[in-house]
Every structure is written in structure tokens, then in C-alpha cells.
Coordinates of C-alpha atoms and ligand atoms in Angstrom, one line a residue:
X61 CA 22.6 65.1 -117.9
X62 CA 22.5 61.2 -118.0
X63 CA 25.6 59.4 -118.0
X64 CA 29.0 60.8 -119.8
X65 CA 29.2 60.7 -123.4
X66 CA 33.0 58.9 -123.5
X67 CA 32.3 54.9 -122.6
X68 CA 33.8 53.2 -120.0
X69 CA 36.3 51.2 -122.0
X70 CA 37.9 55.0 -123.3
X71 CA 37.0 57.0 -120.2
X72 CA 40.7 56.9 -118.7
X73 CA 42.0 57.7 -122.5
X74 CA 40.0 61.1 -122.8
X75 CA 42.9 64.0 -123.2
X76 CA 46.4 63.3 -123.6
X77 CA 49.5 65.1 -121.9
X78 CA 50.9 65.5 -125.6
X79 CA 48.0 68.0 -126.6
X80 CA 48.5 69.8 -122.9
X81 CA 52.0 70.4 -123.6
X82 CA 51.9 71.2 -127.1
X83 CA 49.3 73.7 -126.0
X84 CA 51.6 75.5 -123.4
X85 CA 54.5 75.3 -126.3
X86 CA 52.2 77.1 -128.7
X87 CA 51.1 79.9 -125.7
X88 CA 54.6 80.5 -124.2
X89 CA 57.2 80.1 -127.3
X90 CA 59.0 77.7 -125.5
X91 CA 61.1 74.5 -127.9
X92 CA 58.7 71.8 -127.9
X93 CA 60.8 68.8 -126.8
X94 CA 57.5 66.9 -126.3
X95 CA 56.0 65.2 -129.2
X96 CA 58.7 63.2 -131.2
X97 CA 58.2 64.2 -134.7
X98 CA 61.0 65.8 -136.3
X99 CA 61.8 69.0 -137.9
X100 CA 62.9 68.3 -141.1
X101 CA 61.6 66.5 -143.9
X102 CA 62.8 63.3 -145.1
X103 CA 64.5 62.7 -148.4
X104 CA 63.7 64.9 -151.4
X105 CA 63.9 61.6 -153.6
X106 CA 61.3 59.8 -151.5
X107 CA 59.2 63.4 -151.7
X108 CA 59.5 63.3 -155.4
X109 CA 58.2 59.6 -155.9
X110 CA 55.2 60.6 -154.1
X111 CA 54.7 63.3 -156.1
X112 CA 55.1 61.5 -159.1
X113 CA 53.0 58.8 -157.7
X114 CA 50.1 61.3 -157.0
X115 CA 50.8 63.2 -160.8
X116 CA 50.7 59.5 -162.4
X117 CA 47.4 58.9 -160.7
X118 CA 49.1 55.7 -159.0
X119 CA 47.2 55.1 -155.4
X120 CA 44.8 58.4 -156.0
X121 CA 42.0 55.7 -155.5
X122 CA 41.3 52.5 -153.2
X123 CA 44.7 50.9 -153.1
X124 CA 44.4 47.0 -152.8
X125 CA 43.3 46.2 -149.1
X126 CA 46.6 44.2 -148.1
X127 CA 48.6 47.6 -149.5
X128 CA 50.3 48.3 -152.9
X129 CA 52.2 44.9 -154.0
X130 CA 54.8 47.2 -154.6
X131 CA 55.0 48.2 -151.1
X132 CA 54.6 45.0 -150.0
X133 CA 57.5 43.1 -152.0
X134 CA 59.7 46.3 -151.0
X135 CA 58.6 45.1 -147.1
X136 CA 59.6 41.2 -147.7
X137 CA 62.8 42.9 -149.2
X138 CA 63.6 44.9 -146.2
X139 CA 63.4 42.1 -144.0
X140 CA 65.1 40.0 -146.2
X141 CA 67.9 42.6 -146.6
X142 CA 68.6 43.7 -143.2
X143 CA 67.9 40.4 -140.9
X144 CA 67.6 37.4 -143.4
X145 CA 64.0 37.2 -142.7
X146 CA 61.7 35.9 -145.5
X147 CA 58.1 36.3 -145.8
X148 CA 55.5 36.1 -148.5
X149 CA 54.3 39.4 -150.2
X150 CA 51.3 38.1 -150.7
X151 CA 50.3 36.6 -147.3
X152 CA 52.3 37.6 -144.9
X153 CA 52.8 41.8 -145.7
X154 CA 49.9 43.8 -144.7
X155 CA 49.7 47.8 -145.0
X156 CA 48.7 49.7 -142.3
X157 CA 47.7 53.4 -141.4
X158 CA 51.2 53.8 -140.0
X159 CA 52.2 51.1 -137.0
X160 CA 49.2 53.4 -135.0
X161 CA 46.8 51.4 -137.0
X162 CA 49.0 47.6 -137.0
X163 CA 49.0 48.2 -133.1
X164 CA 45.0 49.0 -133.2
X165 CA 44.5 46.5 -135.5
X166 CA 46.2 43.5 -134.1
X167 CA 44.6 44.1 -130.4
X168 CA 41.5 44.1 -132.1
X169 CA 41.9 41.1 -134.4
X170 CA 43.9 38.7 -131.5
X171 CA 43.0 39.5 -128.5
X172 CA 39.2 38.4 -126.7
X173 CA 37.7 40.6 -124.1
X174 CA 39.6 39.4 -120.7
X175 CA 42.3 38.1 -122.3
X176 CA 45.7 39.9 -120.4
X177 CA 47.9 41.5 -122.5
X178 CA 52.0 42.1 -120.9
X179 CA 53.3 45.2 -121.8
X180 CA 56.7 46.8 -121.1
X181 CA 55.7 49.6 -118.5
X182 CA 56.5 52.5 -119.3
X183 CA 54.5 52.6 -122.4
X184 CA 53.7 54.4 -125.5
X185 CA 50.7 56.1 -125.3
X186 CA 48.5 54.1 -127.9
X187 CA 49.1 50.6 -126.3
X188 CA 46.6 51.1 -123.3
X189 CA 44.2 52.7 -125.4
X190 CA 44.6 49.8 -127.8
X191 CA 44.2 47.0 -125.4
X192 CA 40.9 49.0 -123.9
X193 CA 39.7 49.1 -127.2
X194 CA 39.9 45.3 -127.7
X195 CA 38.7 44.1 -124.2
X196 CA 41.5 43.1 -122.9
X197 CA 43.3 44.0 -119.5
X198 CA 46.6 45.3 -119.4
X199 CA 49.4 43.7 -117.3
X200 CA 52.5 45.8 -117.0
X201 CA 55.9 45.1 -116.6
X202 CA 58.1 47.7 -115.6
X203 CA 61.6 48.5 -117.1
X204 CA 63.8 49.3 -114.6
X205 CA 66.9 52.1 -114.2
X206 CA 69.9 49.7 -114.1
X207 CA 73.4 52.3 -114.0
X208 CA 72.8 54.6 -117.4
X209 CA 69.8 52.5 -118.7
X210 CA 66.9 50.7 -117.9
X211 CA 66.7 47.1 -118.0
X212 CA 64.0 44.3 -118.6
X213 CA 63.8 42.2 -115.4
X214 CA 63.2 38.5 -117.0
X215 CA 62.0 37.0 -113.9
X216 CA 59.6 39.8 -113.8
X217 CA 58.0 39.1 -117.4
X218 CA 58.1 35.0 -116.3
X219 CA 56.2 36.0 -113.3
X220 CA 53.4 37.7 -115.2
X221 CA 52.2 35.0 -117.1
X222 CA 49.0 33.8 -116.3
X223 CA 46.4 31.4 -117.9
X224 CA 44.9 34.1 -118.7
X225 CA 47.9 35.9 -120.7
X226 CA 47.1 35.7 -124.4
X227 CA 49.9 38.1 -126.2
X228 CA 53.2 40.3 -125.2
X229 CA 53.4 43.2 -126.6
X230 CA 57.0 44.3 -126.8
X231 CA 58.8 47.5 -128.4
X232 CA 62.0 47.8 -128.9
X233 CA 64.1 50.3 -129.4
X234 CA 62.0 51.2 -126.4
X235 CA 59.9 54.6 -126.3
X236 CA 60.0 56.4 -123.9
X237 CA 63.5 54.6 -122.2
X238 CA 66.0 54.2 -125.4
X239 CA 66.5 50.1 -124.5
X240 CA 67.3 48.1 -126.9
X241 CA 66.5 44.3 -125.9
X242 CA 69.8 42.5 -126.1
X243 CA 69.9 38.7 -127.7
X244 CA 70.1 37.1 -124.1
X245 CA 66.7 39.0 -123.1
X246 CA 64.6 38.7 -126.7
X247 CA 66.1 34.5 -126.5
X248 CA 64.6 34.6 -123.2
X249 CA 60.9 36.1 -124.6
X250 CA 60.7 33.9 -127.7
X251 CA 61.5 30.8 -125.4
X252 CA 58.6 31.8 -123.0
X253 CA 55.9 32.8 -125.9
X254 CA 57.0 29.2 -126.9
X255 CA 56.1 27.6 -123.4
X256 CA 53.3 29.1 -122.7
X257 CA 51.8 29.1 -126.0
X258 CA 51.6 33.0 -126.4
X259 CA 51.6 35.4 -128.9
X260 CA 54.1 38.5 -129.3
X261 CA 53.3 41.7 -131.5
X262 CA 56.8 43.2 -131.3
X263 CA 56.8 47.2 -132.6
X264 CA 59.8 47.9 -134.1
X265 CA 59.3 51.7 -135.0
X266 CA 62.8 52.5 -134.0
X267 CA 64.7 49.2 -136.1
X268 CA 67.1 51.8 -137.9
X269 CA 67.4 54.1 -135.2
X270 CA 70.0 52.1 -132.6
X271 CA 73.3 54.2 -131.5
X272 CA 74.6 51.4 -129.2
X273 CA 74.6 48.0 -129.9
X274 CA 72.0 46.3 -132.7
X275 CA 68.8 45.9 -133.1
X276 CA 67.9 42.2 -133.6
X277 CA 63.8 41.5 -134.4
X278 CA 62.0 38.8 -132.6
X279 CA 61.4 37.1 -135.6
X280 CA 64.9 36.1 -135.8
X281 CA 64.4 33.5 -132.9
X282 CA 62.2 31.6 -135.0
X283 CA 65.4 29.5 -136.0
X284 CA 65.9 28.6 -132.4
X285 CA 62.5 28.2 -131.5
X286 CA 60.5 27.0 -135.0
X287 CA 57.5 27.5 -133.0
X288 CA 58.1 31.1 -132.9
X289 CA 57.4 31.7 -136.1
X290 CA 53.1 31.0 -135.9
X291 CA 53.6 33.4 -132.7
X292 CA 55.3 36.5 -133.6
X293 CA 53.6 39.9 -135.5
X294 CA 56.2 42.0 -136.5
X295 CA 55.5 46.2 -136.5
X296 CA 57.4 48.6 -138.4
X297 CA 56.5 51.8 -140.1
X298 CA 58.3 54.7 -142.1
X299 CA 57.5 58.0 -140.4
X300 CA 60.4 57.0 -137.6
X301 CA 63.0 55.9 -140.5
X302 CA 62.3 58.2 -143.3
X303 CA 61.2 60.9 -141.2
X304 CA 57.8 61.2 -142.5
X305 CA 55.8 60.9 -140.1
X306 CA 52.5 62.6 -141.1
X307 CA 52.3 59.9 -144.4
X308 CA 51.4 57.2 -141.7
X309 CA 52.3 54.2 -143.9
X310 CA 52.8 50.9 -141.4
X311 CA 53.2 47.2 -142.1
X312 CA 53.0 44.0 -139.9
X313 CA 55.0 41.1 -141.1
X314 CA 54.1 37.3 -139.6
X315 CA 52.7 34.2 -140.5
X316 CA 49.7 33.9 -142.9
X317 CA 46.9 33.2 -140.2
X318 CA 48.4 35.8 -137.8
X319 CA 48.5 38.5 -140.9
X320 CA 44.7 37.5 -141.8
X321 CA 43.8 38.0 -138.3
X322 CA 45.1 41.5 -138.4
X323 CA 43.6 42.3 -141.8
X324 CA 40.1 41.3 -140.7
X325 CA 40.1 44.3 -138.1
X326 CA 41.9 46.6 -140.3
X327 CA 39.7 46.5 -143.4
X328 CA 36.9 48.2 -141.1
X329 CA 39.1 50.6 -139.4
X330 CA 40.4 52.5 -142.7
X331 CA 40.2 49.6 -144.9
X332 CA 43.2 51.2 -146.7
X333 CA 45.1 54.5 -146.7
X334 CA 47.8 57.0 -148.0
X335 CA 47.8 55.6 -151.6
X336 CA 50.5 57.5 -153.3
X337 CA 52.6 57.1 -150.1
X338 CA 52.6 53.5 -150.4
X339 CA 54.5 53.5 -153.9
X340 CA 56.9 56.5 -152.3
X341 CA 57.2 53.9 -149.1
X342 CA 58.5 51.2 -151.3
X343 CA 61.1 53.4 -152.9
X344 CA 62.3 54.6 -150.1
X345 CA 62.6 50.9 -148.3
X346 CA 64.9 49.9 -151.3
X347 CA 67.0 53.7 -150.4
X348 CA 71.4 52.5 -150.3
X349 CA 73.0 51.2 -147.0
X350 CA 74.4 55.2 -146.6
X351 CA 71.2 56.4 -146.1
X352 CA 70.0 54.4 -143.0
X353 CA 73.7 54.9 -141.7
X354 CA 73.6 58.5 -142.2
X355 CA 70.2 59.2 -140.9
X356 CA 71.6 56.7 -137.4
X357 CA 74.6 58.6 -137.3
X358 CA 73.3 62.2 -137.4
X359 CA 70.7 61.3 -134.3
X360 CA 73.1 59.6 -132.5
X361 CA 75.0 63.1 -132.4
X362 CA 71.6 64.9 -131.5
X363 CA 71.0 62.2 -128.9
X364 CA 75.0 63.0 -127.4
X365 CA 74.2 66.7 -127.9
X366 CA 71.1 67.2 -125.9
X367 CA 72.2 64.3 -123.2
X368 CA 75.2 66.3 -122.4
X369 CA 73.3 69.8 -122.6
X370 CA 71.0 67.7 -119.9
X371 CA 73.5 66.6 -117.7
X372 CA 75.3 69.9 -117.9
X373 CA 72.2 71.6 -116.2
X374 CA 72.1 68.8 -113.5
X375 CA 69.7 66.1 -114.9
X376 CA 70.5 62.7 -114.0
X377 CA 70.0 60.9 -117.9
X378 CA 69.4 58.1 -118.7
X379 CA 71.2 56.7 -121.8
X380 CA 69.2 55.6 -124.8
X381 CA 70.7 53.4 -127.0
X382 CA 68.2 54.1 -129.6
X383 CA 64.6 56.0 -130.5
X384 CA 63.9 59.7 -130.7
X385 CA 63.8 60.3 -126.9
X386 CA 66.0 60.6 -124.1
X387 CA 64.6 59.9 -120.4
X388 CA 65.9 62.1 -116.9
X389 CA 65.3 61.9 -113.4
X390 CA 65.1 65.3 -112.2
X391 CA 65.5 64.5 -108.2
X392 CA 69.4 65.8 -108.7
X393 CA 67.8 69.2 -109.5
X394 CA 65.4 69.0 -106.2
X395 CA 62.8 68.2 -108.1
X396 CA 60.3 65.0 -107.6
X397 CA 56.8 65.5 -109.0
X398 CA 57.7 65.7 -113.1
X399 CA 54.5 66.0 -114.1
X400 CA 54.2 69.6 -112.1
X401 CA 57.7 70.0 -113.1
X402 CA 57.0 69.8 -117.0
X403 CA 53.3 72.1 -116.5
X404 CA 56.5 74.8 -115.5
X405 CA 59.1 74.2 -117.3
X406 CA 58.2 76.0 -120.5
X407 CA 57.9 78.9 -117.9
X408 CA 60.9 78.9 -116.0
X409 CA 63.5 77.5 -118.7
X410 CA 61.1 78.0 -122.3
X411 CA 61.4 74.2 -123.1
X412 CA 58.3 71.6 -123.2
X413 CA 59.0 67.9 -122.1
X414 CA 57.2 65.3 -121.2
X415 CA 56.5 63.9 -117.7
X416 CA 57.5 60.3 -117.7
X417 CA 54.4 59.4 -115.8
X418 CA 51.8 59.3 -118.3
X419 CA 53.2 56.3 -119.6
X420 CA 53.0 54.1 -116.1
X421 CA 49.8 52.2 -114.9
X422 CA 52.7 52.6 -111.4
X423 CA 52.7 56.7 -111.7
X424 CA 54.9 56.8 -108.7
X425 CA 57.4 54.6 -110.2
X426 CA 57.8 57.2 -113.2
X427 CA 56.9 59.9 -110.9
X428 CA 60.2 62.2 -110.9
X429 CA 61.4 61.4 -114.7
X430 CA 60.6 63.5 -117.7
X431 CA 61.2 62.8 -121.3
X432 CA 63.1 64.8 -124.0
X433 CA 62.8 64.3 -127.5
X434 CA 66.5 65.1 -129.3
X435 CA 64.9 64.4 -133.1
X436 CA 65.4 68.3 -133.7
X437 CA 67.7 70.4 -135.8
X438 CA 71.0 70.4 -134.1
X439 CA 70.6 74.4 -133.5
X440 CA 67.4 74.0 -132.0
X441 CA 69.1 71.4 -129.1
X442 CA 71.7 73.7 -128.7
X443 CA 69.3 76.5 -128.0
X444 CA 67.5 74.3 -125.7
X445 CA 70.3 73.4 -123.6
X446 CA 71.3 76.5 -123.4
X447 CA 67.8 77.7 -121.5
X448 CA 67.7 74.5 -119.3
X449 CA 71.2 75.3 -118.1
X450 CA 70.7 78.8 -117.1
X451 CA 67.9 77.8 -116.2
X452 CA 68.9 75.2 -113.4
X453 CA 72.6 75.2 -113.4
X454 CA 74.3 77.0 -110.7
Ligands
LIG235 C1 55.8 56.8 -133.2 C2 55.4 55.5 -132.7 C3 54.4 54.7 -133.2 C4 53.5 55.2 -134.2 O1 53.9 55.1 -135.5 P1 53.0 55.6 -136.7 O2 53.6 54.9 -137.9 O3 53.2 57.1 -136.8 O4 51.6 55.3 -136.5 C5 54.2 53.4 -132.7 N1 55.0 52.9 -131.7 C6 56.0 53.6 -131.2 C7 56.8 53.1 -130.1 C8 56.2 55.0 -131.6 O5 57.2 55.7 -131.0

């Protein structure tokens, strides 16, 4: 054989721990606490417009490239709705193959081989893969456990700046660690992408899904810092808020030349995608106040219900003010390597997590923390806390 088939840029990215795990879930019957996907469906309504959608034979062929108009005026409505923001259907909406696709799409359309791209360490999975893809090199900076959360050190981000730095890539609500950047700390971002004339993409998967405080965009600086408003690529998608995950309908929001950038990448990645989804998308964006309350509210309980079930069998946890996930540190339980720790657990306690690791580019800083998702029927936590307390609790 000559050299490997997978190129250099990919070769680190070749399996994931999510397809290991979900393996062993499959083999063993254990509750798959890995992936966060959850196990309901989202609203029948929002089901219904898509069938209708489909029947009516509205987005069975090529949508429009930027995305349906009417998904894009229900976008500039949502921002408008829930932060004041205002932005252009026409320019400044663009449709993507769920925020996978923005994320893809935006390294690929802003960034230039060697450019350094900061991102919060630990990280979700696609944003290395992402920056590899566009030829950039990754800079991390690493959230760290601060009492029952972990916390962005400012001076840390400052620090990382180089000549080189061309964007920040932020998230928040956070995946895998639940923060949620406060005012003082996203102030403190936009100033700096001001001063050293940087760009942020900021995905914001997890905007409706915040249990403890708010969640404020980025974007909202830009009436502090004016300049912030030619910087700043805003993410969102609906599989986290409508619980649809498989439709993979995302949008980026931002100023016309950032938007244009991203859609010259994206039309030859899928050029466009999940047609009838798109006019569901927009129906469910324009869904009452009760709805994003109710759907906060019920994982908010999930999150206190599998926390406690955690701590109960003798997890350290980490609080998460918002996402799908809650982080541990199993070293209470005697335990330091979580990546062995998760290849057992369905084993010894029938449950599948996720060792915290994977997401470090500093493995031994994540090293003895694993990762639960709580976006699971109520029943299903209970039953899982259950086996990780007779499992570990003495
Ligand atoms: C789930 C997730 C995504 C991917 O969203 P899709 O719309 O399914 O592509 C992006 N970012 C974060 C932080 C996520 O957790």
C-alpha cells in the first residue's frame, strides 16, 4: 500500500467516540446518555406544516439558495422578537444544512489557510474538523471548573490573540460544560474582536435552552461597540429548540458581506437542503412565548433530575446553566481516566456517556470528566440514575 487513503488535514478526524459509544449502547442494552438527541419528537403542529408543506409540493424541489424567504423573514423575526435585533431577510438570513453546515460553511468561506482560529476548549466535535477543513490552526482556550461551573478566563482569551488570529469562534450555551457567557464576559469579547480587528462566529444552538440566568447574543454588543456589527456571524438552528434534530435546518445571521462570504462556500457544499422543512421551520419560529417557556422549563427539571441522580451515586457535577448535557468529574468515585471509565460503564452500571476528553486539544485537562446528556424522557433518567447509583453508591 502507498500512503493512507484519509488526507492529512482529516487524518486526526477519522472515527468519533460518538459512533464507539453508540455502538456499545446498541451491543449491551445499556441508556445511551451519549449522543444529545432527544427522544421525543417535537410539536405535532410543526410536524403537520411539514407534511402539508411536502403534500402542497412547497420545497419538494431546489428551494432558493439563501433558503425559503419564508424562513428567512420568520429568522429576522426571531431575532427581532427575542433580542431587538434587526436584520435584512434578504441579505443578511442565510439557510443552512442545520448550524453543522453554517459552522462548515463559515470556516470555509472566512478563514485562509494559517489563519488561527480561538476556540473555547472543550469543544464540540465539528469545530476542529471545521477549522482542519478550511486550513486554519486551531488555538484553544480552555473553560475552566470555577465552584459548580466552569468559567471563561478573560485574560486567557486576551492572551491568545495573535497577528495571526483571524476569528473566535464562541458557543454559548456551552456544549459540553452548560456555561452561559454572562454580559461582563460577551462585553469583554466584543470589545477585543473590536481591537484587534477580528471576526466572531458565535453558535448559539442552545439560545432557548438557558435554566439559569439569560442568554444574551453577541450581536447585541453591536450598540456598544458599532463596529461589532461588520464582525459578528450569528448561528442558530432548530433541531436543539424544536427538537427536530434529524430536519437539519440552520441559519447564520450578520452583516451583508459576512452572510455573502458564508453563502459562497455553502452553495457547493449542499447548495440548499430540507425544502419542506424550511416552511415547517418558519412556522415553528413564529410558535407563542408558552412554547419556548415550556420546552426550558421541562429540561430544566430533566437537567435537576439526572444532576441529583449523579450526585446521589457520588459524581462530582458540574452545574449547567443551559444545553442538553451535564459534565462530572468522576475522581470522587476513584476514578481518573474517563475515557476507560465510559468504554465500562455500559458494563458495570448499563449507561453510555461520554468521556469529556474527546473534546480537549489538553486531554489531560478533561482527562477524569465524562458527559451526560439529560435531553431524555423523564422515566428514562430515572431509570438511569437508578443503575449508576447501585452501581457506584455505597
Ligand atoms: C447540536 C449542535 C450543533 C449542530 O446543530 P445541527 O443543526 O444539528 O447541525 C452545533 N453546535 C452545537 C454546540 C451543538 O450542540
Amino acid at each position: 500500500m502507498g500512503r493512507p487513503p484519509l488526507n492529512r488535514r482529516l487524518a486526526e478526524f477519522g472515527t468519533t467516540i460518538f459512533a464507539e459509544m453508540s455502538a456499545l449502547a446498541t451491543s449491551t442494552g445499556a441508556i445511551n446518555l451519549g449522543q444529545g438527541f432527544p427522544d421525543t419528537d417535537g410539536p405535532e403542529e410543526v410536524r403537520e406544516a411539514a407534511v402539508r408543506a411536502l403534500r402542497d409540493g412547497r420545497g419538494n424541489q431546489y428551494p432558493p439558495g439563501p433558503g425559503v424567504p419564508e424562513l428567512r423573514r420568520a429568522v429576522a423575526e426571531h431575532q427581532s422578537r427575542f433580542y431587538g435585533l434587526s436584520y435584512d431577510p434578504d441579505t443578511e438570513v442565510l439557510v443552512t444544512a442545520g448550524a453543522t453546515e453554517a459552522l462548515a460553511a463559515s470556516l470555509l468561506g472566512l478563514v485562509e489557510p494559517g489563519d488561527e482560529v480561538i476556540a473555547l476548549e472543550p469543544y464540540y466535535d465539528s469545530y476542529a474538523a471545521g477549522i482542519a477543513m478550511a486550513g486554519g490552526t486551531r488555538v484553544p482556550v480552555t473553560l475552566r471548573p470555577d465552584g459548580e461551573r466552569y468559567r471563561l478566563d478573560p485574560d486567557e482569551l486576551r492572551a491568545a490573540v495573535t497577528d495571526r488570529t483571524r476569528l473566535i469562534l464562541l458557543n454559548t450555551p456551552h456544549n459540553p460544560t452548560g456555561t452561559v457567557l454572562d454580559r461582563d464576559e460577551l462585553a469583554m469579547i466584543a470589545e477585543l474582536a473590536c481591537e484587534r480587528d477580528l471576526l466572531v462566529v458565535t453558535d448559539e444552538v442552545y439560545e432557548h435552552l438557558v435554566y439559569d440566568g439569560e442568554h444574551v447574543p453577541l450581536a447585541t454588543f453591536a450598540d456598544r461597540f458599532p463596529e461589532l456589527r461588520e464582525r459578528v456571524l450569528t448561528i442558530s438552528s432548530a433541531g436543539k429548540t424544536f427538537n427536530f434534530t434529524g430536519w437539519k435546518v440552520g441559519w447564520v445571521t450578520g452583516a451583508p458581506e459576512l452572510v455573502s462570504a458564508v453563502r459562497a462556500a455553502k452553495q457547493y457544499l449542499t447548495f440548499v437542503s430540507a425544502g419542506p422543512f424550511q416552511y415547517a421551520v418558519a412556522e415553528a419560529l413564529r410558535l407563542p412565548d408558552s412554547y419556548f417557556a415550556e420546552i426550558r422549563d421541562d429540561l430544566r427539571a430533566k437537567r435537576d433530575l439526572l444532576s441529583a441522580g449523579l450526585a446521589d451515586a457520588g459524581f462530582r457535577v458540574f452545574r449547567p446553566a443551559g444545553t442538553y448535557f451535564v459534565t462530572t468529574d468522576i475522581r470522587p468515585l476513584g476514578e481518573n481516566d474517563g475515557i476507560a471509565f465510559c468504554r465500562a460503564l455500559p458494563e458495570r452500571a448499563g449507561v453510555v456517556a461520554i468521556p469529556s476528553a474527546v473534546f480537549y486539544d489538553h486531554t489531560e485537562t478533561g482527562a477524569p470528566c465524562v458527559r451526560f446528556a439529560f435531553c431524555k424522557r423523564a422515566e428514562v433518567l430515572r431509570d438511569a440514575a437508578e443503575r449508576l447509583r447501585k452501581a457506584f453508591a455505597h
